[in-house]
GROMACS .gro file of C-alpha atoms in nm:
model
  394
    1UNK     CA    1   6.334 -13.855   7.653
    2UNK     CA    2   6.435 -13.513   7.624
    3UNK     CA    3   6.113 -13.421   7.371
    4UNK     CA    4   5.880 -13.626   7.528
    5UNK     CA    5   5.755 -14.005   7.424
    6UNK     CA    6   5.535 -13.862   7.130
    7UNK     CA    7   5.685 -13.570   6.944
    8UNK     CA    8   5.506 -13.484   6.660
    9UNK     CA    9   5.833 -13.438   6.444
   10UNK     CA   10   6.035 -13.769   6.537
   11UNK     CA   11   5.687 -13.968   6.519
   12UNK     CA   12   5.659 -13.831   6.104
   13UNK     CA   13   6.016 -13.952   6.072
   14UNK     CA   14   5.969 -14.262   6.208
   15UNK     CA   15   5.639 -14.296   6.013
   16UNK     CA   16   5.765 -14.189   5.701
   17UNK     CA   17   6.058 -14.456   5.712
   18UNK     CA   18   5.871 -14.770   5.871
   19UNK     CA   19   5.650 -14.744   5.481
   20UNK     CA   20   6.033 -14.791   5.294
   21UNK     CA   21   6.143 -15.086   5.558
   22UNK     CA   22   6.191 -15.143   5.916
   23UNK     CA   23   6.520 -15.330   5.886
   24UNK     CA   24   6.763 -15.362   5.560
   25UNK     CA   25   7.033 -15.586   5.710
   26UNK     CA   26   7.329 -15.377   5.558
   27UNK     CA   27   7.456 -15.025   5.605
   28UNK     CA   28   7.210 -14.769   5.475
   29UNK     CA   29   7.206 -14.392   5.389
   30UNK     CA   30   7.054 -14.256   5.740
   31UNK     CA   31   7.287 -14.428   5.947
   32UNK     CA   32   7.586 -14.214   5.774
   33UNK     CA   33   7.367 -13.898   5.828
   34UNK     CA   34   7.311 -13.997   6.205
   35UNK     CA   35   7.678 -14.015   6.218
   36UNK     CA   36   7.739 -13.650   6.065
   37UNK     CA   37   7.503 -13.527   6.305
   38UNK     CA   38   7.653 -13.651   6.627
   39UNK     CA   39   8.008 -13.523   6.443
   40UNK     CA   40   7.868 -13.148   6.439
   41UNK     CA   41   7.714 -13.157   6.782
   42UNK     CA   42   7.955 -13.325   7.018
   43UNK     CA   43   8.298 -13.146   7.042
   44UNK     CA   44   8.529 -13.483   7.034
   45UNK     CA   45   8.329 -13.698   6.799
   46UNK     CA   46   8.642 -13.743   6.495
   47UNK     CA   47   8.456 -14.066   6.432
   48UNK     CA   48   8.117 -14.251   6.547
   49UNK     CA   49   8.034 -14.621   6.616
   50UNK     CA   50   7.696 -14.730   6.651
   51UNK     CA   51   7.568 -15.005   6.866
   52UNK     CA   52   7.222 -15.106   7.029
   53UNK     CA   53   7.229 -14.996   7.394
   54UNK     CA   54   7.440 -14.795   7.635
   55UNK     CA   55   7.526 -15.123   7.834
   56UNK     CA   56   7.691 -15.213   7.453
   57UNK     CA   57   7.888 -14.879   7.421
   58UNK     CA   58   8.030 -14.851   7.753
   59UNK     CA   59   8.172 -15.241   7.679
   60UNK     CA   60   8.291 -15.152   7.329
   61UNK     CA   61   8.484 -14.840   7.439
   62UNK     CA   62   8.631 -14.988   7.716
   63UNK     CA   63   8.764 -15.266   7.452
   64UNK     CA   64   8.869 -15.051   7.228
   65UNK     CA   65   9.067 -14.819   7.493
   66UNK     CA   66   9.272 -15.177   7.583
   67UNK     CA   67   9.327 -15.219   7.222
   68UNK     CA   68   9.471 -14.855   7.130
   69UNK     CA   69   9.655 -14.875   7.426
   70UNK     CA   70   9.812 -15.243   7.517
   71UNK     CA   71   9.661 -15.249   7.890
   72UNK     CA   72   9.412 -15.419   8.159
   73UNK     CA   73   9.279 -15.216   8.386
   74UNK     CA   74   9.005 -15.033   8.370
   75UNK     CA   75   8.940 -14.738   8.679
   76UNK     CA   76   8.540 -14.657   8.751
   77UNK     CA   77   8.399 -14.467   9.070
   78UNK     CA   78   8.178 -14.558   9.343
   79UNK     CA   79   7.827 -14.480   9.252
   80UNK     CA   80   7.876 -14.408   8.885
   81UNK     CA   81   7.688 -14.648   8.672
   82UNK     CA   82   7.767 -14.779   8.326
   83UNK     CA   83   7.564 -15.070   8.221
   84UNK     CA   84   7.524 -15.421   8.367
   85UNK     CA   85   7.797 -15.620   8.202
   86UNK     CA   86   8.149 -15.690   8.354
   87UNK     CA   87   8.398 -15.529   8.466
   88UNK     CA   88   8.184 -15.205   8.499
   89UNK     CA   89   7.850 -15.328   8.661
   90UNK     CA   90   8.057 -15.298   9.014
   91UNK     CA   91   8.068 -15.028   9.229
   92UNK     CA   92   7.711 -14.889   9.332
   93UNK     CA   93   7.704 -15.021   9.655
   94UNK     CA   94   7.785 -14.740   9.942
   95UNK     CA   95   8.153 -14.803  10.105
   96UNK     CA   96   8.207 -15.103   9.846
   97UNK     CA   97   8.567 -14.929   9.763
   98UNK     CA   98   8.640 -14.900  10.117
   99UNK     CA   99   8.600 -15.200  10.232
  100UNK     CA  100   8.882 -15.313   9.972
  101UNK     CA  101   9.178 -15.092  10.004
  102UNK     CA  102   9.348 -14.979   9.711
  103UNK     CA  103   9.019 -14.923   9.491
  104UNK     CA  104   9.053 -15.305   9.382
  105UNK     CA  105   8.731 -15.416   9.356
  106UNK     CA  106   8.606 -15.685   9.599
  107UNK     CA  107   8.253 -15.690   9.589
  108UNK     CA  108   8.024 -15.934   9.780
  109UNK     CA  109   7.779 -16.128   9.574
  110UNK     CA  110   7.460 -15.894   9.568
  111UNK     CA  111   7.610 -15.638   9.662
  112UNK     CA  112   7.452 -15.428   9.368
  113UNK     CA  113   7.196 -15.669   9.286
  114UNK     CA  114   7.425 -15.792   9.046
  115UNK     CA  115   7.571 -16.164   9.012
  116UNK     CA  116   7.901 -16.261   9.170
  117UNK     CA  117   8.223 -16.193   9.020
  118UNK     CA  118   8.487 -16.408   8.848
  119UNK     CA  119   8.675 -16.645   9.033
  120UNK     CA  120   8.778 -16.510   9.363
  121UNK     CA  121   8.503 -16.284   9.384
  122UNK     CA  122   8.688 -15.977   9.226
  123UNK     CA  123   8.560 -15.814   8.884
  124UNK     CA  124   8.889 -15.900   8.676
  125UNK     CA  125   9.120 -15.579   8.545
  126UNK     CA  126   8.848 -15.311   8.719
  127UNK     CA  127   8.971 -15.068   8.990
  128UNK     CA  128   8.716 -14.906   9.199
  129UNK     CA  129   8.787 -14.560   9.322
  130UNK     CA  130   8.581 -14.301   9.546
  131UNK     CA  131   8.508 -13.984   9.339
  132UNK     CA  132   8.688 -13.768   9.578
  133UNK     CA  133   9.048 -13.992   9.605
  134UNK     CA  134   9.172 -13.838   9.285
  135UNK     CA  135   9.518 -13.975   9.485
  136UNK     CA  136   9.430 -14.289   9.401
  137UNK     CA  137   9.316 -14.244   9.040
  138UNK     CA  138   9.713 -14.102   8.966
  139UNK     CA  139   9.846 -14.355   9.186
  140UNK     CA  140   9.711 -14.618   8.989
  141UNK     CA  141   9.759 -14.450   8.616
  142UNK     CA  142  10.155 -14.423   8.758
  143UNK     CA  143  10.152 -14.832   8.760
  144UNK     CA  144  10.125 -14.773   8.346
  145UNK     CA  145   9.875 -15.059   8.316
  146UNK     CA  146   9.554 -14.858   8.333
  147UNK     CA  147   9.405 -14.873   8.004
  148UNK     CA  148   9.114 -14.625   8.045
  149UNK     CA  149   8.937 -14.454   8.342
  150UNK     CA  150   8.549 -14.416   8.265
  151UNK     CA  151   8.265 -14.149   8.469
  152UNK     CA  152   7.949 -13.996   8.402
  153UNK     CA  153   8.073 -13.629   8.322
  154UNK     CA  154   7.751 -13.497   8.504
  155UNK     CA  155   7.832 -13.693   8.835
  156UNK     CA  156   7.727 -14.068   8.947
  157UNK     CA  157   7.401 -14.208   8.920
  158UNK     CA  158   7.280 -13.935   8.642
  159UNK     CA  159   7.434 -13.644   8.872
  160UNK     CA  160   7.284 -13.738   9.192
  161UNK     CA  161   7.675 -13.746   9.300
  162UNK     CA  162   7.768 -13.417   9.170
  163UNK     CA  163   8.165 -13.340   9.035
  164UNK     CA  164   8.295 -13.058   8.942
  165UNK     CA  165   8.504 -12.873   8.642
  166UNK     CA  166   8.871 -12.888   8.807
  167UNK     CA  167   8.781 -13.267   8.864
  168UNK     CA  168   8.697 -13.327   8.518
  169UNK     CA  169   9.015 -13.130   8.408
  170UNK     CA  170   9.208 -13.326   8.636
  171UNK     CA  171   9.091 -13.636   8.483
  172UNK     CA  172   9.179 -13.518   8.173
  173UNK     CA  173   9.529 -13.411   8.265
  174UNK     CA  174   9.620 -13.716   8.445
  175UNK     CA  175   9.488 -13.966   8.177
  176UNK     CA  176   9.700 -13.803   7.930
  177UNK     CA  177   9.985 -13.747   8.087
  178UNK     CA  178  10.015 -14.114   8.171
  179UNK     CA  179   9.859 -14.260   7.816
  180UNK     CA  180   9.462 -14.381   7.926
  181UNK     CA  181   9.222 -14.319   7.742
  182UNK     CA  182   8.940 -14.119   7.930
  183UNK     CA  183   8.579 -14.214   7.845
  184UNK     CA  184   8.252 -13.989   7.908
  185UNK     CA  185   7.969 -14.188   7.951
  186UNK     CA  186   7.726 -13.959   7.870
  187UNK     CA  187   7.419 -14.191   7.831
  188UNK     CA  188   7.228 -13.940   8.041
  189UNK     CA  189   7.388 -13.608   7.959
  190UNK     CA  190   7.451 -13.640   7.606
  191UNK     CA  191   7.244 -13.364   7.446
  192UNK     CA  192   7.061 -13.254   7.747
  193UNK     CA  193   7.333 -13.030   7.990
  194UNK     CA  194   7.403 -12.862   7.638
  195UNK     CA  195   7.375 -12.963   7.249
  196UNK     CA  196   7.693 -13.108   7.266
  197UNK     CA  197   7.675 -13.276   7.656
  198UNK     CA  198   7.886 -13.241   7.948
  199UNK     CA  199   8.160 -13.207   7.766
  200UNK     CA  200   8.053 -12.875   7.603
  201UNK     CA  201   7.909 -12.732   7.886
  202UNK     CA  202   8.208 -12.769   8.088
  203UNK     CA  203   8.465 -12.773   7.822
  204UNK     CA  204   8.638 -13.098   7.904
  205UNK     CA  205   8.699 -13.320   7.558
  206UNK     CA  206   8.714 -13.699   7.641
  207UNK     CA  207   8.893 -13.935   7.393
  208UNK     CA  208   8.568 -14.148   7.383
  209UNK     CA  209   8.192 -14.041   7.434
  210UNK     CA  210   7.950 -14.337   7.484
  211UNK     CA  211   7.537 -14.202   7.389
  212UNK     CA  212   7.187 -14.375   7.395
  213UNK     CA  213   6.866 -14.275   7.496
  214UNK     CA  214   6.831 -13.925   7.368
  215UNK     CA  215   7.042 -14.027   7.078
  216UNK     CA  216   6.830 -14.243   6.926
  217UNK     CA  217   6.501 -14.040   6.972
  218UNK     CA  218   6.350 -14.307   7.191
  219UNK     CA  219   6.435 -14.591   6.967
  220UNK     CA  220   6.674 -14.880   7.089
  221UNK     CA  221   7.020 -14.734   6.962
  222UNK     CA  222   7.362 -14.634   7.136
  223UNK     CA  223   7.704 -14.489   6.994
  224UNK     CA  224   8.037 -14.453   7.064
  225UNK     CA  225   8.256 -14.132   6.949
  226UNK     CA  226   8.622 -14.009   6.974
  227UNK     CA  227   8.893 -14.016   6.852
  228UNK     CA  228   8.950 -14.138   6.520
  229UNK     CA  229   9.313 -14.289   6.626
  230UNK     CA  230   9.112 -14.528   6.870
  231UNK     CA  231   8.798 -14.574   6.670
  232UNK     CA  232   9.028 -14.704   6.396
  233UNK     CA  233   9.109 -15.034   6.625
  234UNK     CA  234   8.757 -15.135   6.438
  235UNK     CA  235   8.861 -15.174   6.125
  236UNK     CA  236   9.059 -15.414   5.925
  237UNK     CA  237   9.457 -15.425   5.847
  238UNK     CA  238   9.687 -15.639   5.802
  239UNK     CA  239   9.718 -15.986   5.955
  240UNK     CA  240   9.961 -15.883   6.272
  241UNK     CA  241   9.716 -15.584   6.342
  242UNK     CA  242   9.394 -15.834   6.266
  243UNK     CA  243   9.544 -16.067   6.522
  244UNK     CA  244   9.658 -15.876   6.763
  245UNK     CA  245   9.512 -15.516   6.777
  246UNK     CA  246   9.168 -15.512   6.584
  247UNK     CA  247   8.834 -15.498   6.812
  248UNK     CA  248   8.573 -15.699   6.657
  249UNK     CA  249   8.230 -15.575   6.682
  250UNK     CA  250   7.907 -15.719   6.503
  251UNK     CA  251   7.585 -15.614   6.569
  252UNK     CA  252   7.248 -15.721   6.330
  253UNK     CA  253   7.048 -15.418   6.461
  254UNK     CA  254   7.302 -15.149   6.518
  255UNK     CA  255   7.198 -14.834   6.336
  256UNK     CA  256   6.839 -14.972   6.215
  257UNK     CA  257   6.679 -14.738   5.997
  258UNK     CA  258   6.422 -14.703   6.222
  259UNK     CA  259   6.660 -14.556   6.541
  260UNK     CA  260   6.859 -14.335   6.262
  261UNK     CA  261   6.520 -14.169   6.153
  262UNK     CA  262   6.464 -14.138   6.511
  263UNK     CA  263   6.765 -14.016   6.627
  264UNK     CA  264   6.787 -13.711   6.297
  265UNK     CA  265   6.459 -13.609   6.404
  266UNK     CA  266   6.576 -13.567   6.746
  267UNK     CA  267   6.931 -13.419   6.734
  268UNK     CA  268   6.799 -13.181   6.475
  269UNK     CA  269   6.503 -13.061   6.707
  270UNK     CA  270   6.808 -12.974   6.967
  271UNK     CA  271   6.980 -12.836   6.728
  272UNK     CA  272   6.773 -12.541   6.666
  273UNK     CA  273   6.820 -12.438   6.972
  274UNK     CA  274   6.403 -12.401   7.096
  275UNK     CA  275   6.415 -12.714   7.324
  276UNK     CA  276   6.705 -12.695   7.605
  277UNK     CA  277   6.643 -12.318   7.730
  278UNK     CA  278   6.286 -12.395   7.741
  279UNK     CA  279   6.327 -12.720   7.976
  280UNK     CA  280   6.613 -12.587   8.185
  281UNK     CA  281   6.360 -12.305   8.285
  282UNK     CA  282   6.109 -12.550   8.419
  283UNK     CA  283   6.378 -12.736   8.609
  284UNK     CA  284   6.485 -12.392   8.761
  285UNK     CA  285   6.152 -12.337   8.840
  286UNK     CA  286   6.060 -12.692   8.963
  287UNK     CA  287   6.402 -12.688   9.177
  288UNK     CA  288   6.343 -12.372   9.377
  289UNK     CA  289   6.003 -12.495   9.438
  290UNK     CA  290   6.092 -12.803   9.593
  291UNK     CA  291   6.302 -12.650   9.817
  292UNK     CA  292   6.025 -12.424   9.943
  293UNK     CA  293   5.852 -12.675  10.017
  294UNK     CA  294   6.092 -12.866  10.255
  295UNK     CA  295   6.187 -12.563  10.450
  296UNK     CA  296   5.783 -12.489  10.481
  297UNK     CA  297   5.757 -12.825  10.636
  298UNK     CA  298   6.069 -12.839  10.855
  299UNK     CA  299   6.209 -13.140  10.611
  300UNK     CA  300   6.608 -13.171  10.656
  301UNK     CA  301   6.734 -13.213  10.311
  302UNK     CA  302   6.710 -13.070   9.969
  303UNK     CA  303   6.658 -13.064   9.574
  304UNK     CA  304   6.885 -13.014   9.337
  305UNK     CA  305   7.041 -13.097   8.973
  306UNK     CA  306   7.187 -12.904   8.657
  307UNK     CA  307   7.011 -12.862   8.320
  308UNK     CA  308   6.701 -13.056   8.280
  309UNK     CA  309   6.770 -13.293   8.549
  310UNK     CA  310   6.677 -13.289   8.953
  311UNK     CA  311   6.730 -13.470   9.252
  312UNK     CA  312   6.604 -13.511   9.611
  313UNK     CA  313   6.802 -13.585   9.895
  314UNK     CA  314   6.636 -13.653  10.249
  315UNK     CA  315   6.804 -13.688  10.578
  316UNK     CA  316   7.094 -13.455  10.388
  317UNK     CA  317   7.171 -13.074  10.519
  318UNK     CA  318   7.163 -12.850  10.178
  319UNK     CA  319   7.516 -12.711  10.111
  320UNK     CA  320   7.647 -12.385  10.150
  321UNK     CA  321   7.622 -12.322   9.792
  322UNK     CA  322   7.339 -12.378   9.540
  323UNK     CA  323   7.464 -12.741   9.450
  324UNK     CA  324   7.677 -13.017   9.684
  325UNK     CA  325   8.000 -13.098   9.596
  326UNK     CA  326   8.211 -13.347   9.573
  327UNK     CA  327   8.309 -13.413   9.859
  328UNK     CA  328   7.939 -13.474   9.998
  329UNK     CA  329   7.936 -13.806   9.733
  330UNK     CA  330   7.888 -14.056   9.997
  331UNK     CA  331   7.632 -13.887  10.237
  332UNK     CA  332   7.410 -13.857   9.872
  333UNK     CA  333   7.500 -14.210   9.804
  334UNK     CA  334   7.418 -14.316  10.130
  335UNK     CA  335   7.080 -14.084  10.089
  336UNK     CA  336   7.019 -14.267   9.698
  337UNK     CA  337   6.993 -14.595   9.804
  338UNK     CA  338   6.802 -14.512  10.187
  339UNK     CA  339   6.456 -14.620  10.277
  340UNK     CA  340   6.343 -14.279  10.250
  341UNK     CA  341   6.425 -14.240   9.895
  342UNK     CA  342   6.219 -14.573   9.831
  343UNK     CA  343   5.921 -14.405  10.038
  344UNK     CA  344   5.941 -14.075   9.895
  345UNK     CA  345   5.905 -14.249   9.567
  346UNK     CA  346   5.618 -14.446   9.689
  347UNK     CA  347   5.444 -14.172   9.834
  348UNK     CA  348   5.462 -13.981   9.472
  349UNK     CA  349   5.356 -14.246   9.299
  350UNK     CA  350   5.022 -14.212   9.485
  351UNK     CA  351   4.993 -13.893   9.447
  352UNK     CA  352   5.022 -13.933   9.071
  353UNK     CA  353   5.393 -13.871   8.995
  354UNK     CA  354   5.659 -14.145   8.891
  355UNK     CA  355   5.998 -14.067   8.984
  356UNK     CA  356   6.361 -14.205   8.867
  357UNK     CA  357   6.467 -14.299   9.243
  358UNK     CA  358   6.625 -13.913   9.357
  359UNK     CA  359   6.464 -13.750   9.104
  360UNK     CA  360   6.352 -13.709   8.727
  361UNK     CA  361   6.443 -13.527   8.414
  362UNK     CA  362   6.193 -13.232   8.236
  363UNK     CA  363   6.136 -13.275   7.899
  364UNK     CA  364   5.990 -13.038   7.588
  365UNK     CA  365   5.644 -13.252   7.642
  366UNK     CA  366   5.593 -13.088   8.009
  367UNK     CA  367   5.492 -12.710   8.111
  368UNK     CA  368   5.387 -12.535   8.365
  369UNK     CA  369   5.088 -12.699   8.458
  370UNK     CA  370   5.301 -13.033   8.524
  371UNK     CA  371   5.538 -12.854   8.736
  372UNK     CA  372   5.287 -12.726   8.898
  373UNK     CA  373   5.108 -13.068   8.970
  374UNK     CA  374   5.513 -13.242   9.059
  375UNK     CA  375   5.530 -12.978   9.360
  376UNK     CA  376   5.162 -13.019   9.470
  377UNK     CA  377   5.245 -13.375   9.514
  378UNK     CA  378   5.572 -13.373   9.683
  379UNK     CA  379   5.427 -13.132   9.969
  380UNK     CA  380   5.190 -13.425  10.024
  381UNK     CA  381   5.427 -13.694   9.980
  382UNK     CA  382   5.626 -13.510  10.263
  383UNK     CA  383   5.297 -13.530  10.453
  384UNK     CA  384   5.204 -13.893  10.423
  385UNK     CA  385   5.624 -13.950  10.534
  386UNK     CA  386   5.572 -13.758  10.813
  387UNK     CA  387   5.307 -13.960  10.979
  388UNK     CA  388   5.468 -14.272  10.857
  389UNK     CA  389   5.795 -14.238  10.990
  390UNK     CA  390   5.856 -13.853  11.140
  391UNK     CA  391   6.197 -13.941  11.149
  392UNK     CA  392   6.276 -13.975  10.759
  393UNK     CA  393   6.147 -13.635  10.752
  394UNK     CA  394   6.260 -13.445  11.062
   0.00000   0.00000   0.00000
């Protein structure tokens, strides 16, 4: 949570609405000015949908992309995640698009801890692609049956895969020349790489923007935004368009009053423009001591992230630049999902600090001090790898 799990001013709003009801069971006041708030702060929101998780908004705007446009497929990237339900829970695995030739997704049963496909053992309409084939991506939007091609704007697995601005503009490019709808899932970059996500910080405009987490303050709640030509697949017409075009989409607890109170309190904290400066500095600061720390001790790899956000990668040489490209996406996939990402991990937690796999997000809740303590540890994490296994480390 981008303000922490207890800020003072979301806490009073969800206080102050849990004493006039919980739950209503119909549409409600606070709901329409969640809406107008994710309208002013994300560039391409024309309309918003609300739903319960991120898992439920990546589904719904991949449905509604086949609707508004009249096709199957669906293209995702290795190592970009978007939820657990089919077609888009493929695709984590490292090499799982290679194995398969022509990014049509194969995947073995497990593969990402996920249950077996459909029959055949293929995730039905979805085409896996590596992030740096973008080849393949306009190959397959040239067949005219690719409905939508979905990402996280700030890189796979919350930007431990890093992309970069001319591939988003690419994307965008492509997907309208050829008539797919492109989706941002910005579950994890909505409101935290700027007030208006990914897509304002790098000026790239989707046609549909899937939120949670941050969106909702902390309180179950998700959205989809875009376009309002799209969005407008939700709502009734006549009976040809009811039958044949219309997404249905129910939901008892999307846009509770609760997750609306939550989600104002939030998106109006951002808003005033005190909270991201203030946690991007500690990331900067956190960042470039992490690094000192694994060139003190010898350690072959590196930290690294954008905003808020970091990540560690062992066993990786550091680019030339300040970040890794794209072209590095399956060396950091490989490094994601290694044994020495689950020991580093391990090794933190002893010393006190919990992190998300390669890394962890700063929030308005930490300082200094906590940045202070997050280095401390890693040195002796490093330590405790090195006499466990000096090669992890070396």
């Amino acid at each position: 949570m981008l303000l922490g799990f207890n800020h003072p001013k979301v806490v009073e709003a969800v206080e102050r609405q849990l004493a006039r009801g919980p739950f209503y069971g119909a549409e409600h006041p606070l709901a329409l000015e969640w809406a107008e708030r994710i309208q002013r702060m994300v560039p391409s929101a024309e309309r918003v949908r609300f739903t319960v998780t991120g898992s439920e908004a990546t589904e719904l705007a991949v449905r509604l992309a086949r609707a508004a446009t009249g096709k199957p497929l669906v293209v995702k990237f290795s190592g970009h995640f978007h939820g657990w339900h089919e077609p888009l829970s493929r695709g984590i695995a490292p090499g799982e698009a290679a194995e398969t030739g022509n990014g049509r997704a194969r995947p073995k049963a497990g593969a990402d801890g996920a249950a077996p496909a459909g029959p055949g053992g293929e995730a039905p309409a979805t085409r896996l692609v590596p992030p740096d084939r973008l080849d393949q991506v306009e190959e397959l939007l040239a067949t005219g049956q690719v409905a939508a091609v979905i990402l996280e704007p700030g890189g796979g697995a919350w930007g431990a895969i890093p992309v970069n601005v001319e591939w988003l503009q690419s994307l965008r490019d492509l997907t309208r020349k050829h008539g797919s709808v492109l989706i941002f899932d910005e579950v994890m970059t909505g409101f935290r790489l700027a007030p208006g996500g990914a897509q304002e910080r790098y000026g790239v405009l989707p046609d549909l923007t899937c939120l949670a987490k941050i969106v909702s303050g902390g309180m179950p709640g998700a959205a989809v935004a875009g376009r309002a030509d799209i969005l407008e697949h939700l709502a009734f017409g006549d009976e040809a368009w009811n039958r044949t075009r219309k997404v249905p989409h129910f939901g008892t607890f999307n846009a509770t009053p609760l997750a609306a109170a939550a989600g104002i309190a939030t998106l109006d904290e951002i808003a005033s423009g005190r909270v991201l400066p203030y946690v991007d500095r500690l990331a900067g600061k956190l960042l470039q001591a992490l690094n000192e720390r694994l060139r003190a001790r010898g350690v072959r790899g590196y930290a690294y992230g954008q905003a808020s956000i970091f990540h560690v990668a062992l066993g990786v040489d550091p680019p030339e630049g300040d970040q890794p490209t794209a072209r590095q996406w399956q060396a950091l996939l490989e490094a994601a999902k290694g044994a020495s990402t689950q020991w580093l991990r391990k090794a933190m937690l002893l010393e006190g600090v919990d992190l998300m796999r390669t890394g962890g997000f700063l929030s308005a809740a930490h300082g200094d001090d906590e940045v202070e303590e997050t280095v401390l540890a890693f040195d002796r994490a490093l330590e405790r790898l090195r006499k466990l296994e000096p090669a992890w480390v070396g």
